[in-house]
XYZ file of C-alpha atoms in Angstrom:
423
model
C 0.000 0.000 0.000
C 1.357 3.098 -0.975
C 1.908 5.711 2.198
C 0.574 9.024 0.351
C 1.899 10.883 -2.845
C 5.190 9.814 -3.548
C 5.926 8.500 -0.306
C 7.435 5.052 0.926
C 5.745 2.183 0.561
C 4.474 0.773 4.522
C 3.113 -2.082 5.543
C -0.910 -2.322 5.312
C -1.040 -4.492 8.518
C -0.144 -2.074 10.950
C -2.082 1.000 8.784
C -5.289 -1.911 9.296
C -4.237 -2.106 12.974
C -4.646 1.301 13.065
C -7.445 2.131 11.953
C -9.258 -0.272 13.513
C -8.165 0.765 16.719
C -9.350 4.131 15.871
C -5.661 5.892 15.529
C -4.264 7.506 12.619
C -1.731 6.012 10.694
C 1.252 7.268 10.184
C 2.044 7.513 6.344
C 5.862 7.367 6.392
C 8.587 6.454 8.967
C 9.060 9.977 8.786
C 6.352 11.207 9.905
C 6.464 9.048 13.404
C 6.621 11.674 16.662
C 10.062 10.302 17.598
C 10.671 12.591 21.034
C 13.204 14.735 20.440
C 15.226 14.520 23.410
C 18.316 16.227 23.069
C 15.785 19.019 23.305
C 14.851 18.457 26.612
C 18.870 19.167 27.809
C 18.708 22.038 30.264
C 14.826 21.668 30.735
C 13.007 19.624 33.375
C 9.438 18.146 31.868
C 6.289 20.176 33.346
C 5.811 18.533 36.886
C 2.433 16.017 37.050
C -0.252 17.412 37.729
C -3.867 15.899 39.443
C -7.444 17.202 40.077
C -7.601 15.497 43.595
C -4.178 15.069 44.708
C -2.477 11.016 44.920
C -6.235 9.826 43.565
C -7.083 11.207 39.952
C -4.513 12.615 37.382
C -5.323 15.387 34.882
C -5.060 14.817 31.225
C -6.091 11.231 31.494
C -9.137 8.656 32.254
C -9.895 7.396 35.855
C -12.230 4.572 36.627
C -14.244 4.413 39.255
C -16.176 0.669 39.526
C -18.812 -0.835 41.710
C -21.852 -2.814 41.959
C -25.133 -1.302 41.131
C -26.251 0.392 43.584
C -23.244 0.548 45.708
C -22.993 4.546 45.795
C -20.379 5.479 42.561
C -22.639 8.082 40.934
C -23.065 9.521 44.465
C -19.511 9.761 45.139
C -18.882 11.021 41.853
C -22.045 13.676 42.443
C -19.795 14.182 45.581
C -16.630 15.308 43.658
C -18.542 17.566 41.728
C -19.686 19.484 44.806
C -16.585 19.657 46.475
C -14.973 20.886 42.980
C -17.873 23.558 43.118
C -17.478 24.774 46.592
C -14.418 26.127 45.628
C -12.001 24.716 48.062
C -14.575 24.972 51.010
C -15.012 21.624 50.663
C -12.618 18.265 50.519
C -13.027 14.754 48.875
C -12.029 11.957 50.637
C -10.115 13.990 52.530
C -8.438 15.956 49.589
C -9.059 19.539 48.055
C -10.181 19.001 44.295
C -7.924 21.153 41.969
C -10.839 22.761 40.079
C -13.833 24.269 40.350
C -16.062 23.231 36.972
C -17.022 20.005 36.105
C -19.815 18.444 33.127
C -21.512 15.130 33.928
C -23.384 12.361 31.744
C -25.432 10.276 33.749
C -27.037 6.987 31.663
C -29.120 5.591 34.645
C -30.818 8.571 36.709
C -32.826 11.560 35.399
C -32.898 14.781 35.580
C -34.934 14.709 39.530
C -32.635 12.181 40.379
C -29.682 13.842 40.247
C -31.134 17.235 41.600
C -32.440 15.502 44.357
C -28.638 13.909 44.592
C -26.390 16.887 44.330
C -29.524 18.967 46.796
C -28.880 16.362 49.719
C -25.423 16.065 49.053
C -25.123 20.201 49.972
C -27.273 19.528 52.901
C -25.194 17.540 54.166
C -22.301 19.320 53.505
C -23.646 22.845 54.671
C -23.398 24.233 51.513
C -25.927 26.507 49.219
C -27.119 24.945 46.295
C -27.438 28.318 44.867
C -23.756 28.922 44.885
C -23.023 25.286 43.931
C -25.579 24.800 40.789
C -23.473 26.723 37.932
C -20.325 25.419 38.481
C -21.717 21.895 37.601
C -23.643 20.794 34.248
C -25.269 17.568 34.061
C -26.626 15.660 31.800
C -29.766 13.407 31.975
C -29.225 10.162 29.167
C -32.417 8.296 30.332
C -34.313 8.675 27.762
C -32.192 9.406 25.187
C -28.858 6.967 23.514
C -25.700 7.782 25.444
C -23.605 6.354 22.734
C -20.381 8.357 22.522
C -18.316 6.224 20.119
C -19.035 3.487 17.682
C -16.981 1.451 15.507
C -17.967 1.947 11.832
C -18.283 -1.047 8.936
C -14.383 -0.828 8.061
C -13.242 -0.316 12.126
C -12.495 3.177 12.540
C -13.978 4.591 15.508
C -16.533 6.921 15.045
C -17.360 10.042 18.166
C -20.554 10.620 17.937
C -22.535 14.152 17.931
C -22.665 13.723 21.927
C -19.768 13.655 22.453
C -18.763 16.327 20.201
C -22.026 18.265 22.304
C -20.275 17.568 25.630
C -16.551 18.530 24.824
C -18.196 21.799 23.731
C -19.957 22.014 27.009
C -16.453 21.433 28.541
C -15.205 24.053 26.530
C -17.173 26.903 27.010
C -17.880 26.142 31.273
C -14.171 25.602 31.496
C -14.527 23.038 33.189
C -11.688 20.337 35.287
C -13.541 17.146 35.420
C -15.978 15.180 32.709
C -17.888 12.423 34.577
C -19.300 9.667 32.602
C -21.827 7.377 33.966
C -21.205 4.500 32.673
C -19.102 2.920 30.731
C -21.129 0.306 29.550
C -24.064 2.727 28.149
C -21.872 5.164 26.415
C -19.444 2.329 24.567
C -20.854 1.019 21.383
C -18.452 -1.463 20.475
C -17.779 -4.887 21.810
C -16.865 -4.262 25.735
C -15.298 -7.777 25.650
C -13.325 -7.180 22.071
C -9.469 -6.230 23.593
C -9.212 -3.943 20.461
C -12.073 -1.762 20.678
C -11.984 -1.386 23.764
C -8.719 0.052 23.924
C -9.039 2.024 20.897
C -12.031 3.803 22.814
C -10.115 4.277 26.126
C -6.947 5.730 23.639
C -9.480 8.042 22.532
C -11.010 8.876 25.668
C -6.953 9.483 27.412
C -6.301 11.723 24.328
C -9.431 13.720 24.645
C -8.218 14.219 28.285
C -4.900 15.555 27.153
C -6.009 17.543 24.300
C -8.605 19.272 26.645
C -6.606 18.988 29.767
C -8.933 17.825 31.639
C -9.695 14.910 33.723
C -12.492 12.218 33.358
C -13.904 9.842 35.461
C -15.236 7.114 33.686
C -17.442 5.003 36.135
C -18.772 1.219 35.281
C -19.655 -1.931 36.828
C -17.503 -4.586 37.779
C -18.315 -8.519 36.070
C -20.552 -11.545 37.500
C -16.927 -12.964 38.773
C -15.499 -9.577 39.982
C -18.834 -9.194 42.043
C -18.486 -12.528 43.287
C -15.356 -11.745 44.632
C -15.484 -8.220 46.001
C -15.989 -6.435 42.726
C -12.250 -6.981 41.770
C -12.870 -7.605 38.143
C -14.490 -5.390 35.229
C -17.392 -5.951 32.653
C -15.646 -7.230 29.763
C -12.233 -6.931 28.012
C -9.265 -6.436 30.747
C -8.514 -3.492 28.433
C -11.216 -1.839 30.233
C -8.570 -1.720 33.873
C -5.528 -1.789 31.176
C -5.707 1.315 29.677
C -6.438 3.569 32.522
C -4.381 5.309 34.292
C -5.949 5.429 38.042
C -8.632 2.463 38.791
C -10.713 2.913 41.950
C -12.915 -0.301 43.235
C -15.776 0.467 45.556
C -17.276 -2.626 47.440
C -20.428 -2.815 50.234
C -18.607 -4.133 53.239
C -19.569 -7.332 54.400
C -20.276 -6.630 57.866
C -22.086 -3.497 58.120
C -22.032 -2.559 62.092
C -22.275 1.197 61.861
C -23.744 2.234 65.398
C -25.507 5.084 63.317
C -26.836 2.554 61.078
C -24.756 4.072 57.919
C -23.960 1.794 54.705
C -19.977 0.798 55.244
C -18.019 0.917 52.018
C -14.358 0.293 51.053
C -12.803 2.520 48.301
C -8.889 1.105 47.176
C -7.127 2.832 44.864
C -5.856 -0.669 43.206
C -3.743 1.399 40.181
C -1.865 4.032 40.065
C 0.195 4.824 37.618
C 1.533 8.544 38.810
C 0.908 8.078 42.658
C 1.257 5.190 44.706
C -1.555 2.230 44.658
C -2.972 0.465 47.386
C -4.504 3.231 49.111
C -7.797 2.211 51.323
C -10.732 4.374 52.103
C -12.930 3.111 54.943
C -16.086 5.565 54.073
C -19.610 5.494 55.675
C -22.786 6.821 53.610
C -25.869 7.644 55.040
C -27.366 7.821 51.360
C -26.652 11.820 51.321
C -22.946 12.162 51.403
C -19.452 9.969 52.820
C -17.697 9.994 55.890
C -13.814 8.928 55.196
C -14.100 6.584 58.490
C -10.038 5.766 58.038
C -7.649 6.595 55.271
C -5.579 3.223 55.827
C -2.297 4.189 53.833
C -2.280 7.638 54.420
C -2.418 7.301 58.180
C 1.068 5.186 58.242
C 2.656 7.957 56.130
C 0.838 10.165 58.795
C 2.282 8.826 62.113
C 5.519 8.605 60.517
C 6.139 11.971 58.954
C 7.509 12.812 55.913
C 11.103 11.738 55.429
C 13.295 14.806 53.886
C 16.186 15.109 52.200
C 19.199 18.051 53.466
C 18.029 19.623 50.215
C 14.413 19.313 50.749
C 14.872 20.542 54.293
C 16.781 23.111 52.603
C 14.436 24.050 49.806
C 11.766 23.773 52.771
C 12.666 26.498 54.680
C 14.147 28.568 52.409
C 10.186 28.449 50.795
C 8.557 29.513 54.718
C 11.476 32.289 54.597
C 10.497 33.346 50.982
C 6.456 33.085 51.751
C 7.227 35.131 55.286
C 9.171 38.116 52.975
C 8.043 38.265 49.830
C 4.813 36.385 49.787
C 1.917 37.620 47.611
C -1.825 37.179 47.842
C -3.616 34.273 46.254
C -4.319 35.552 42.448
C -7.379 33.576 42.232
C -8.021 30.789 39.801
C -7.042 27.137 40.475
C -5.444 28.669 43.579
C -7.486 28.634 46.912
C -8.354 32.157 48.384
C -6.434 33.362 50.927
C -3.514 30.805 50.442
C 0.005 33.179 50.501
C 1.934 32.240 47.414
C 5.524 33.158 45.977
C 6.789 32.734 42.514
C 8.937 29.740 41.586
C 12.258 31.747 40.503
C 11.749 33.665 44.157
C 11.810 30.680 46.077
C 14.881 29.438 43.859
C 16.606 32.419 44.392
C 16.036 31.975 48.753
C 16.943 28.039 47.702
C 20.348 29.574 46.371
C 21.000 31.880 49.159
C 20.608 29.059 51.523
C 23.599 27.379 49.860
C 21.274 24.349 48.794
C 24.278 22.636 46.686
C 27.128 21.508 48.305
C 28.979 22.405 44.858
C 28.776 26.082 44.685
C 28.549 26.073 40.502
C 25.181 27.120 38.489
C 24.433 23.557 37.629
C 25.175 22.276 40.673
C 22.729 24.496 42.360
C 20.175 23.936 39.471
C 20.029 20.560 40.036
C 19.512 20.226 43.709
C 16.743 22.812 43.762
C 14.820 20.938 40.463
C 15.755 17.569 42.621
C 14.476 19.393 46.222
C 11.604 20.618 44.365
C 9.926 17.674 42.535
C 10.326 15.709 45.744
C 8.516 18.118 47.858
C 5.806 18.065 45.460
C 5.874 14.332 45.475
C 5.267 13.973 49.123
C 2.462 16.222 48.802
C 4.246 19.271 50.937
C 4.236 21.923 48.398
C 1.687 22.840 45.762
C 2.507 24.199 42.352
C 0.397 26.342 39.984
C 3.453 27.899 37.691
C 4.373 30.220 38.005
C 3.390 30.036 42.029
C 4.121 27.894 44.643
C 2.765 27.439 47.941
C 2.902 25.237 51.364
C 0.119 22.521 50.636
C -3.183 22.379 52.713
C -3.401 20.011 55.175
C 1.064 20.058 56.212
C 1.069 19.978 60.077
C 3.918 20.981 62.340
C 4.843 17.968 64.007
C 6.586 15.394 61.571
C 8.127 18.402 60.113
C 9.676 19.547 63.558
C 13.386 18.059 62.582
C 13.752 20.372 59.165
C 11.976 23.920 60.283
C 13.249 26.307 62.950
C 10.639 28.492 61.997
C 7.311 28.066 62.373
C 5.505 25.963 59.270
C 3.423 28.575 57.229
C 0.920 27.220 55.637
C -1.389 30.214 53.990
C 1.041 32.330 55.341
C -0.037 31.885 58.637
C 1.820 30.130 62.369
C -0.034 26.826 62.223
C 2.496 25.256 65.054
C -0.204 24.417 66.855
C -2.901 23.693 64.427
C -4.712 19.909 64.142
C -4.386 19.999 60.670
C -5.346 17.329 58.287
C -2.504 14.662 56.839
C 1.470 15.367 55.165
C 1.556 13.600 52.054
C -0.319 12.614 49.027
């Protein structure tokens, strides 16, 4: 088969491949996006970023599975509100990164999900008034929720609802897309390994392309019920090709004394934080209560181990914060929080000698190194071109690398029973 006017002759079996996984084809080695990496000498890739810290990435696809009936639209619903309260409010324990989100919901209608999001605010002392336009749902009950097919010759086909919804995204601006669920929006084979990863391809690069995130919500199979909902419906493509996979299960026993439904919610992949995470959560139908956060209560108890650069890099951020700390500017950035740029902090990293090689590189390095593991453990937030001590860092574990007192929103919180270090 020829590869375009002119050009060198490829191999139809990977071009077929292709297409019926719903990618283009590339026409000519040539035109392959080889990463150009001598490029990337000097430069440090743009750090990871996540709509709810350790628990859902941006620019990529999330599942979220669990028996009918088990509460995942509700905790999803419950996202959405916390993401709308603008920072008032967390989600399992964590302060969404975003304030917009669009939702597709295949099983409940329009009262349904009012009456949903209503309690959920109730519960949460919120006002619905100030909650309702940052979220946009969609009722698909009486209407097909198809949002990708697979046409006669394979290629994979987005439908005008989808196309509908990205606008939506577009113009609300929004962080998150919910769908609910997988199986009622896929119109392919859910147990053909191809399809269904040519759909979840399509779905990750939507993500990226939009920078958003989306939670993609489904049900687990007749086995992975039968065993605590460990499996999905269909292909294992479906768990493959995602890059965060929550499971919710209906505990067993359920001895609430206040008579709520016990749940477990295990974040059983990861790939940009670390799995195994376990969420003991109690529902009393209107919102969760995180009854124990299993993993991140070892990292709490131990504290955060630091680096002499990170300690470094640490204070010399307080010191920067203390004198030449700005004003949150708004955004993606929760009021009140006192920020500093990144190249001011670097500059108070510098002064405090944070290389033991006094050269430019040298000091480069250890404040990129510093930085990005800070981040990692969840102790500073970045927004570039600001950074900022993270909600939720307490005093204690961090006693051993401070003299000063922690700032976190530029205030003393030495004495503060703040929430967990670490993401």
């Amino acid at each position: 088969m020829a590869g375009g006017s002119g050009g060198p002759t490829v191999s139809a079996i990977p071009i077929f491949a292709a297409r019926r996984e719903g990618r283009t084809p590339a026409t000519a080695p040539g035109g392959l996006p080889f990463i150009d990496l001598p490029s990337w000498v000097g430069r440090n890739a743009p750090d990871r970023s996540f709509l709810v810290p350790g628990l859902i990435p941006d620019g990529c696809v999330t599942s979220l599975y669990g028996d009918g009936g088990s509460g995942k639209t509700l905790l999803a619903l419950w996202l959405m509100v916390a993401m709308a309260s603008r920072y008032e409010r967390t989600w399992l324990g964590e302060r969404p990164l975003g304030w917009k989100s669009v939702g597709l919901f295949a099983e409940d209608d329009e009262a349904e999900v009012v009456r949903r999001l209503q309690r959920i605010c109730q519960a949460e002392e919120l006002d619905f008034s100030n909650i309702a336009s940052n979220i946009t749902a969609l009722s698909c009950v009486e209407m097909d929720a198809t949002l990708a097919y697979f046409a006669d010759t394979g290629e994979l086909v987005i439908t005008p609802l989808m196309e509908s919804l990205l606008e939506r995204v577009r113009s609300e601006g929004a962080a998150l897309l919910v769908i609910d669920y997988a199986a009622a929006v896929f119109g392919g084979n859910e147990i053909d390994r191809n399809q269904v990863s040519a759909f979840l391809r399509r779905l990750n690069a939507i993500a990226r392309q939009e920078q958003i995130a989306i939670l993609l919500l489904g049900h687990p199979s007749v086995t992975g019920m039968a065993t605590g909902g460990r499996g999905t419906s269909g292909s294992t493509a479906w768990r493959n090709q995602v890059r965060s996979f929550l499971h919710l299960t209906v505990d067993d026993v359920q001895d609430d004394p206040d008579e709520r439904r016990l749940l477990t919610l295990t974040l059983s992949k990861a790939n940009y934080a670390r799995a195994g995470r376990v969420f003991r959560l109690a529902s009393d139908g209107a919102r969760f209560d995180v009854v124990s956060d299993e993993a991140s209560a070892t990292r709490r108890s131990k504290g955060p181990r630091l680096s002499s650069s990170q300690k470094i890099a640490l204070n010399a951020l307080n010191k920067a914060i203390s004198e030449a700390g700005e004003t949150s500017p708004g955004g993606p950035i929760p009021n009140g929080v006192r920020v500093v740029r990144i190249e001011t902090w670097r500059h108070y990293a510098y002064s405090a000698r944070i290389s033991e090689a006094d050269t430019p590189e040298a000091r480069r390095k250890a404040f990129q190194t510093a930085r990005a593991g800070l981040q990692a453990k969840g102790i500073v937030t970045i927004n570039e071109p600001f950074v900022w001590v993270s909600i939720g860092v307490q005093k204690g574990p961090l006693q051993a690398c401070n003299r000063d007192p922690l700032l976190v929103f530029g205030m003393d919180v030495t004495s503060a029973p703040l929430a967990r270090v670490g993401a």
